[in-house]
mmCIF file of N, CA, C and O in Angstrom:
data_model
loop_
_atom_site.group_PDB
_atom_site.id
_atom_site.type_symbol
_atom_site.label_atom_id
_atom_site.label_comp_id
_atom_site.label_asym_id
_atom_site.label_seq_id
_atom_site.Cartn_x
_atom_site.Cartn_y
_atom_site.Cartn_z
ATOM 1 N N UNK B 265 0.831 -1.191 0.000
ATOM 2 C CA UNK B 265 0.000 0.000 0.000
ATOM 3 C C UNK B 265 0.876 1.255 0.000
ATOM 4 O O UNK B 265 1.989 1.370 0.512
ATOM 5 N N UNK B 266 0.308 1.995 -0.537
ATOM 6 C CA UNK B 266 1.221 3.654 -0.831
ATOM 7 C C UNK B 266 0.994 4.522 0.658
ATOM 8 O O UNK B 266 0.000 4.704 1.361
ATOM 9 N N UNK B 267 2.141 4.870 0.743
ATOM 10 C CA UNK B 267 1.873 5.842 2.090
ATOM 11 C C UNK B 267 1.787 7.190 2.067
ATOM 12 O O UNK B 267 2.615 7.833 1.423
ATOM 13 N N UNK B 268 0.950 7.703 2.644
ATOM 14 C CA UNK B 268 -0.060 8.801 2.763
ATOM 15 C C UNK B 268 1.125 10.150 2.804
ATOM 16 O O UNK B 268 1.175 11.111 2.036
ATOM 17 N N UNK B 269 2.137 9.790 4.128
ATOM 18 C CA UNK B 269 2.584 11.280 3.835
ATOM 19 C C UNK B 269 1.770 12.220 4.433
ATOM 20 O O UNK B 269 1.711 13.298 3.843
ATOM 21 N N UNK B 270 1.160 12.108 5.394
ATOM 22 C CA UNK B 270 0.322 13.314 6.255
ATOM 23 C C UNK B 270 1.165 13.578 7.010
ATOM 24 O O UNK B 270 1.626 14.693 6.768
ATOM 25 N N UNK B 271 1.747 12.957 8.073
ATOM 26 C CA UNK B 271 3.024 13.268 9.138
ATOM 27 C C UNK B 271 3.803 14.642 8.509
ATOM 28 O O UNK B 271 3.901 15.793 8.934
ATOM 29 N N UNK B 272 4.345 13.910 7.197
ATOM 30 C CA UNK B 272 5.280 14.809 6.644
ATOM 31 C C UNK B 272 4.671 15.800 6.434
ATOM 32 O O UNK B 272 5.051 16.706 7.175
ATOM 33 N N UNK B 273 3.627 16.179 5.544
ATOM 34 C CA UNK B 273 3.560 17.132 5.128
ATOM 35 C C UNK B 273 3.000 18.314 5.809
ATOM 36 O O UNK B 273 3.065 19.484 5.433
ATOM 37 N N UNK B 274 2.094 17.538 7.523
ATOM 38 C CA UNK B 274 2.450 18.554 8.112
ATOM 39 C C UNK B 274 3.086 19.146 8.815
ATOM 40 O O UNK B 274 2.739 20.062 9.560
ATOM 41 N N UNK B 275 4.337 18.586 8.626
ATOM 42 C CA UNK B 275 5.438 18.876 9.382
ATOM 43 C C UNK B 275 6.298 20.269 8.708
ATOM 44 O O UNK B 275 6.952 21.172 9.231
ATOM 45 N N UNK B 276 5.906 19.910 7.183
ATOM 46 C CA UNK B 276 6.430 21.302 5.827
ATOM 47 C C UNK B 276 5.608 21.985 6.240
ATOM 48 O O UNK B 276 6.101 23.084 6.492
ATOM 49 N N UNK B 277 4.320 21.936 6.517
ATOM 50 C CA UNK B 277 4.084 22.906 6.558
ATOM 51 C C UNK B 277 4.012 24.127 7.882
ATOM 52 O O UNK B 277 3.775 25.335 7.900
ATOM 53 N N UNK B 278 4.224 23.483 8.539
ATOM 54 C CA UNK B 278 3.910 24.272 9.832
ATOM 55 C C UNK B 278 5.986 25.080 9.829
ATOM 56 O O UNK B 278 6.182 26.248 10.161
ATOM 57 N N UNK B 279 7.104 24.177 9.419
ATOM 58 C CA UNK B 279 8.091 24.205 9.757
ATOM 59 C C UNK B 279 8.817 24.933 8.523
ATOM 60 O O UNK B 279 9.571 25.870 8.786
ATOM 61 N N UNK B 280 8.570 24.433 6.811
ATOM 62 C CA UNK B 280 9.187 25.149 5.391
ATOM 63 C C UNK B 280 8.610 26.150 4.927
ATOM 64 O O UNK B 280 8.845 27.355 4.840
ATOM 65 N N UNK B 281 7.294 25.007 4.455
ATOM 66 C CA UNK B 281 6.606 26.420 3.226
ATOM 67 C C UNK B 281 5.089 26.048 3.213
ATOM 68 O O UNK B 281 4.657 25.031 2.671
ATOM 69 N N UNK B 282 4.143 27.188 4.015
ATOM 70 C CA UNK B 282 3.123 26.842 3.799
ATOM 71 C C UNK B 282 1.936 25.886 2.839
ATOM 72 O O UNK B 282 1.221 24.906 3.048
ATOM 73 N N UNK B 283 2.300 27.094 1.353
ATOM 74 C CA UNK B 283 1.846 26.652 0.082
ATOM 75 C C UNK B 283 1.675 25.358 -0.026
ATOM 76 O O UNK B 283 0.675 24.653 0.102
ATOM 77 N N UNK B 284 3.225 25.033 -0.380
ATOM 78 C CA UNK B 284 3.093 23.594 -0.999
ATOM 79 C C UNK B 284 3.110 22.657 0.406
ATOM 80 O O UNK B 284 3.005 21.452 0.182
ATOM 81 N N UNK B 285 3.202 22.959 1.504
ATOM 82 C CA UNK B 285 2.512 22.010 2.594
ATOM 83 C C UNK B 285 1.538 21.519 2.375
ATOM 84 O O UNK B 285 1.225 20.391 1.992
ATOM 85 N N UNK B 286 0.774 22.778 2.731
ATOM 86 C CA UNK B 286 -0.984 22.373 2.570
ATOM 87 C C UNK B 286 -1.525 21.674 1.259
ATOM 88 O O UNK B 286 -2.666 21.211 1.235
ATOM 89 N N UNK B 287 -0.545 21.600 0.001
ATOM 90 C CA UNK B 287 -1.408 21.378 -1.150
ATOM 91 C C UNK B 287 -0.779 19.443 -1.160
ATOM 92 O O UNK B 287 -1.350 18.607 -1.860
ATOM 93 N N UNK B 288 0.121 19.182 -0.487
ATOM 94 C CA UNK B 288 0.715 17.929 -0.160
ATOM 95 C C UNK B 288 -0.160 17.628 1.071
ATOM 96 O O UNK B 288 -0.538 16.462 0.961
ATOM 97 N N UNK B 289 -0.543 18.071 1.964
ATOM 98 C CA UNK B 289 -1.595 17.425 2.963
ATOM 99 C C UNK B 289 -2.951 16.833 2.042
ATOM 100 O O UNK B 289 -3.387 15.691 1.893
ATOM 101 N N UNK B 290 -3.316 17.935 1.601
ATOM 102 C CA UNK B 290 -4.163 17.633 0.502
ATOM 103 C C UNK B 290 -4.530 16.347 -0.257
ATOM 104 O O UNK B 290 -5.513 15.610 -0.333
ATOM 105 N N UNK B 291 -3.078 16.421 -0.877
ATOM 106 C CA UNK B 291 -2.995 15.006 -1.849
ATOM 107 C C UNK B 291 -2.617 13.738 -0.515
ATOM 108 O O UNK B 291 -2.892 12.555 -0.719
ATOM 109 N N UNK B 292 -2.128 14.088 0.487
ATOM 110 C CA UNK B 292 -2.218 13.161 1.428
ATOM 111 C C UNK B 292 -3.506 12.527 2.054
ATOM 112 O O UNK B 292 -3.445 11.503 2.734
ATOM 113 N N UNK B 293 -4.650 13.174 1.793
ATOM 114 C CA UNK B 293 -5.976 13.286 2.344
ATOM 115 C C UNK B 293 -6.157 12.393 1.698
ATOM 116 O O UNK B 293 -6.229 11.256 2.163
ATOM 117 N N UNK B 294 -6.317 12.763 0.051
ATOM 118 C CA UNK B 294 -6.575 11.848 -1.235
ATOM 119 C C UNK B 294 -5.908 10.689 -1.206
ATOM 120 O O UNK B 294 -6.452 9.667 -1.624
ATOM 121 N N UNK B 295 -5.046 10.683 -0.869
ATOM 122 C CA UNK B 295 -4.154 9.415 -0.495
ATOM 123 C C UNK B 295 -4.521 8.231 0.076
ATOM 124 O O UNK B 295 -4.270 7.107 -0.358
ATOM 125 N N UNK B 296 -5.332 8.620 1.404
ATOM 126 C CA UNK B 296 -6.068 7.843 2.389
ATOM 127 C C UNK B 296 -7.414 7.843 2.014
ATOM 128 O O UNK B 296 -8.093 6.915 2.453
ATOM 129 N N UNK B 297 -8.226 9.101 0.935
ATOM 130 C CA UNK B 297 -9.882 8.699 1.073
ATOM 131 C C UNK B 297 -9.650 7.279 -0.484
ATOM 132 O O UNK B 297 -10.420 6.356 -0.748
ATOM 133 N N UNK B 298 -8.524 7.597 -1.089
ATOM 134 C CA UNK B 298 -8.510 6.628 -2.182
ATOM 135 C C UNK B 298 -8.286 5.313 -1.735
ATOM 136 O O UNK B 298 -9.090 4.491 -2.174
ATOM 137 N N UNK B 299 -7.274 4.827 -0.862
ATOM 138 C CA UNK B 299 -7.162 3.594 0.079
ATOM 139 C C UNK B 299 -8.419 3.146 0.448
ATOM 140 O O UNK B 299 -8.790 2.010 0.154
ATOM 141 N N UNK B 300 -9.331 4.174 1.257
ATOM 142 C CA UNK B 300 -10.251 3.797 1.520
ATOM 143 C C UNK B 300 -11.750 3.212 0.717
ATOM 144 O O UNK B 300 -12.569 2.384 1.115
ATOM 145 N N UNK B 301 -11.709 3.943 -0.437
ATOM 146 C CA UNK B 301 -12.261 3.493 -1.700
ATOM 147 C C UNK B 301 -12.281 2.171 -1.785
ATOM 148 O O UNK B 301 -13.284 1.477 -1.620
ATOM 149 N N UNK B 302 -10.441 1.520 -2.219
ATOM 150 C CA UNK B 302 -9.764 0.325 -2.504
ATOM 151 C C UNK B 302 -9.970 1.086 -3.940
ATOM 152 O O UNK B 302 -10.987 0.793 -4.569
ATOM 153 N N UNK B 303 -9.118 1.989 -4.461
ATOM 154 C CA UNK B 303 -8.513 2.798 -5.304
ATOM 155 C C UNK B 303 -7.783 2.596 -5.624
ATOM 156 O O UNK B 303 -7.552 3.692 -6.135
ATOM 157 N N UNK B 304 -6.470 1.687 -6.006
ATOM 158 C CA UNK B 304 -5.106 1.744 -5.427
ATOM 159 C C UNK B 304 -3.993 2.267 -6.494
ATOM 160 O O UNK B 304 -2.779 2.457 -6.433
ATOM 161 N N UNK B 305 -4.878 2.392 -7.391
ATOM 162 C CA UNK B 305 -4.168 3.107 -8.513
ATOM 163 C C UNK B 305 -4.084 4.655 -8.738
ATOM 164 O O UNK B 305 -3.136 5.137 -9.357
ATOM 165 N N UNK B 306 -5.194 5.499 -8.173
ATOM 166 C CA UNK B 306 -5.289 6.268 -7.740
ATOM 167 C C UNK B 306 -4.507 6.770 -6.220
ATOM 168 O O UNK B 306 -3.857 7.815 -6.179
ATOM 169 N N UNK B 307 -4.634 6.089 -5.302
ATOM 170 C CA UNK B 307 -3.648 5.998 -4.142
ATOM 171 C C UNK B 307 -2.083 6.502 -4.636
ATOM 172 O O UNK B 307 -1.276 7.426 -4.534
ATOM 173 N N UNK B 308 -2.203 5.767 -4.972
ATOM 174 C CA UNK B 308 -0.182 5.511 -5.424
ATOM 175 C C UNK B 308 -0.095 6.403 -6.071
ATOM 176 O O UNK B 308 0.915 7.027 -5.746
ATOM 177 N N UNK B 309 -0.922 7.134 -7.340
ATOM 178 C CA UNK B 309 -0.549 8.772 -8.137
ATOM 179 C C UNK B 309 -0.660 9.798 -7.172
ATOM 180 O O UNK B 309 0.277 10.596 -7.198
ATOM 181 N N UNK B 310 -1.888 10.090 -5.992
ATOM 182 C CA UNK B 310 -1.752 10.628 -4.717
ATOM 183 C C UNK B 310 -0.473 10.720 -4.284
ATOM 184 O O UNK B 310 0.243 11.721 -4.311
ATOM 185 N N UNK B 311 -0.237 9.738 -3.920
ATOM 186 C CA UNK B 311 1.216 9.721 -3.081
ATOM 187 C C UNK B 311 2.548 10.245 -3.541
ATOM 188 O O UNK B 311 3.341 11.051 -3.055
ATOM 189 N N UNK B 312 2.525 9.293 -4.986
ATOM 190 C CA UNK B 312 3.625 10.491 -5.815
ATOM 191 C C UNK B 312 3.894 12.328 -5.554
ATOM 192 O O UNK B 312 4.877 12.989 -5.220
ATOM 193 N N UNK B 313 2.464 12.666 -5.908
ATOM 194 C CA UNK B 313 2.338 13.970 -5.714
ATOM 195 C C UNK B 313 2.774 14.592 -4.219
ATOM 196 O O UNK B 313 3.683 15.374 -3.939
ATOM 197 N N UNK B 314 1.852 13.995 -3.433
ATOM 198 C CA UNK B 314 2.099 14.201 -2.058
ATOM 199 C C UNK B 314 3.603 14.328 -1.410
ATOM 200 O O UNK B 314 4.021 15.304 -0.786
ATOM 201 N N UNK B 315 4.365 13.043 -1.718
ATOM 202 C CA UNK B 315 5.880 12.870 -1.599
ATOM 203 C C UNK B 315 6.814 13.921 -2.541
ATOM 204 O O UNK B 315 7.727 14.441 -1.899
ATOM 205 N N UNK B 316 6.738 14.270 -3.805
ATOM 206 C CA UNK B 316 7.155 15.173 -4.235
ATOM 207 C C UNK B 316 6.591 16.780 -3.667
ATOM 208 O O UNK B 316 7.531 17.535 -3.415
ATOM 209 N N UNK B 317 5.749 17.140 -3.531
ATOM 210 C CA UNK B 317 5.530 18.208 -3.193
ATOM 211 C C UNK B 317 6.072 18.392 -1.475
ATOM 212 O O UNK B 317 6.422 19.514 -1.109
ATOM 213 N N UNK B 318 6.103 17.305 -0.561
ATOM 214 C CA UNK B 318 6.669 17.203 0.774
ATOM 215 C C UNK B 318 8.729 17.497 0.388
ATOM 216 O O UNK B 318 9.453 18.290 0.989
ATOM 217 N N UNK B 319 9.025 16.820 -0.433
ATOM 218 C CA UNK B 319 10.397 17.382 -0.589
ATOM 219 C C UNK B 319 10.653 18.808 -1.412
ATOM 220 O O UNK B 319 11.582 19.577 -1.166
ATOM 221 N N UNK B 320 9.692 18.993 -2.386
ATOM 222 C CA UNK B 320 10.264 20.320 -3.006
ATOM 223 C C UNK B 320 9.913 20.959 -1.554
ATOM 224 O O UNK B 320 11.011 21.312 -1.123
ATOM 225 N N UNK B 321 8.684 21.361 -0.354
ATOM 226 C CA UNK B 321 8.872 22.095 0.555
ATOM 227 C C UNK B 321 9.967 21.936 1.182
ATOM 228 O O UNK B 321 10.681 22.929 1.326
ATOM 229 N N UNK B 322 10.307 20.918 1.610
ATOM 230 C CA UNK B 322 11.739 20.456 2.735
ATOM 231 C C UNK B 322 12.634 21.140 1.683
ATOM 232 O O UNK B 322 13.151 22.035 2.350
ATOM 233 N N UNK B 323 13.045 21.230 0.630
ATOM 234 C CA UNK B 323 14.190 21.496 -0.197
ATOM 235 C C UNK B 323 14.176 23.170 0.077
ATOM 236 O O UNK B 323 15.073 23.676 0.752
ATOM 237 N N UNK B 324 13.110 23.968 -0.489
ATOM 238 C CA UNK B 324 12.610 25.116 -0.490
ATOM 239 C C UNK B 324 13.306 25.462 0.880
ATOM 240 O O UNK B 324 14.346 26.118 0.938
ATOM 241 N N UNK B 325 12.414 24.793 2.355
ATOM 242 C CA UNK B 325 12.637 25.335 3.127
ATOM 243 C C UNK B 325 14.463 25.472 3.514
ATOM 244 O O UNK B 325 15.146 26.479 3.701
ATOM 245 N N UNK B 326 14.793 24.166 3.525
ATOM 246 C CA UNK B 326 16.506 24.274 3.798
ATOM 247 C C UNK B 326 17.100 25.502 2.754
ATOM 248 O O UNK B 326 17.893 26.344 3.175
ATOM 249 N N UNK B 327 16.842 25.495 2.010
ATOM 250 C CA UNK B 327 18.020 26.545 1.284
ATOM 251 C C UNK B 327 17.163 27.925 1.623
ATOM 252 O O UNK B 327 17.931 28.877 1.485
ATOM 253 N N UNK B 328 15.924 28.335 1.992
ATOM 254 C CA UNK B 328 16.166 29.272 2.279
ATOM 255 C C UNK B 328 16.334 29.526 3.906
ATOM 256 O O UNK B 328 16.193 30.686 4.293
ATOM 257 N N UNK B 329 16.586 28.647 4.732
ATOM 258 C CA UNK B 329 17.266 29.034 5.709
ATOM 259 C C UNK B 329 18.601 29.361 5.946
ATOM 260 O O UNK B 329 19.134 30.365 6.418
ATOM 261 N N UNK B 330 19.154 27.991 5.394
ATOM 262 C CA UNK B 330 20.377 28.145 4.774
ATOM 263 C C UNK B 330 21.444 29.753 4.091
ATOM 264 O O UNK B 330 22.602 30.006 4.421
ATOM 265 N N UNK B 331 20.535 30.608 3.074
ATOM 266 C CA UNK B 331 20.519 31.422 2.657
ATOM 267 C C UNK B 331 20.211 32.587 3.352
ATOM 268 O O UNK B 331 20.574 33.679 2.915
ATOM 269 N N UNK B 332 19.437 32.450 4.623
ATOM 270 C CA UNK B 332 19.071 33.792 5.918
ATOM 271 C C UNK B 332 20.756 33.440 6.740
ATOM 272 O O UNK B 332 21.578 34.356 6.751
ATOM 273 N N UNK B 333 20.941 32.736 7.069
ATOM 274 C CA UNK B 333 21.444 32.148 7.966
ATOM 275 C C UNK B 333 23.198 32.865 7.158
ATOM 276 O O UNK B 333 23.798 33.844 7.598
ATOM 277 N N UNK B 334 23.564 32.152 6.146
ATOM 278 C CA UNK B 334 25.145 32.855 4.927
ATOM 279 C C UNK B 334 24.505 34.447 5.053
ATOM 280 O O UNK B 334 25.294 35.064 5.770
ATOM 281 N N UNK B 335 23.472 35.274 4.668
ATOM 282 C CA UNK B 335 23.338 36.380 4.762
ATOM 283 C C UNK B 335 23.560 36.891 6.446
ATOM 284 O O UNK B 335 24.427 37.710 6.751
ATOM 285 N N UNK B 336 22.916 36.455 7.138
ATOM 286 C CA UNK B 336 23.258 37.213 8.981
ATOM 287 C C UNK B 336 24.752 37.180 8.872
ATOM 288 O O UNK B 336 25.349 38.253 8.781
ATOM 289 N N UNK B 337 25.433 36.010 8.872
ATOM 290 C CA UNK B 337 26.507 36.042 9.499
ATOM 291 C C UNK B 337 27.782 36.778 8.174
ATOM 292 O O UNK B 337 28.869 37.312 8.391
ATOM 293 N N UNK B 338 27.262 36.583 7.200
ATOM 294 C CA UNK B 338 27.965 37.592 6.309
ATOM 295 C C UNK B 338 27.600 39.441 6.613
ATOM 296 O O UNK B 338 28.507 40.236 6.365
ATOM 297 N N UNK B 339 26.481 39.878 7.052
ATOM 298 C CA UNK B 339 26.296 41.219 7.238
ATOM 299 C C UNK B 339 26.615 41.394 9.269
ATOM 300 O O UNK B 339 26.474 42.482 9.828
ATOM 301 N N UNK B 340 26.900 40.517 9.789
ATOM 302 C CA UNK B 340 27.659 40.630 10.862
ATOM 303 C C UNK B 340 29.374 41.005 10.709
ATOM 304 O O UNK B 340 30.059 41.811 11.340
ATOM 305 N N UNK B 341 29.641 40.299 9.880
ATOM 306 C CA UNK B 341 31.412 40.284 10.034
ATOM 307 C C UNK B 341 31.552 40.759 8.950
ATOM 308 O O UNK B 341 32.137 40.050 8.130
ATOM 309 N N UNK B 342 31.105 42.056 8.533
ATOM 310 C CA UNK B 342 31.510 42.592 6.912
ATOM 311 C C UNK B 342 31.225 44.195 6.962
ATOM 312 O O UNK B 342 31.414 44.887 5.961
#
């Protein structure tokens, strides 16, 4: 069975990037009302989405912390 990905994605969202949090909870929802169907082909394209949109947030979010973080300490010692 394909996994849902709700954990994660609300973890992006509360912690990376709203947007694409919520639109990966979303497809995480779909994820589980399609399971519940017995969908499973549908499930598993859910999940794709869900899992990709949970890393482009995680990705999003690291580099732009990453990027606050090289900017502070570059306009500290400069």
């Amino acid at each position: 069975l394909p996994n849902d990905y709700m954990v994660e994605s609300v973890l992006v969202t509360v912690f990376c990037c709203l947007l694409t949090g919520l639109i990966a909870a979303i497809y995480s929802h779909e994820t589980r009302a399609a399971l519940d169907r017995g969908d499973i082909a549908q499930a598993n394209v859910a999940s794709r989405k869900a899992r990709s949109l949970v890393l482009i947030s995680l990705f999003f979010g690291l580099f732009t912390s990453i990027t606050w973080v090289i900017y502070v300490v570059l306009s500290l010692y400069l």
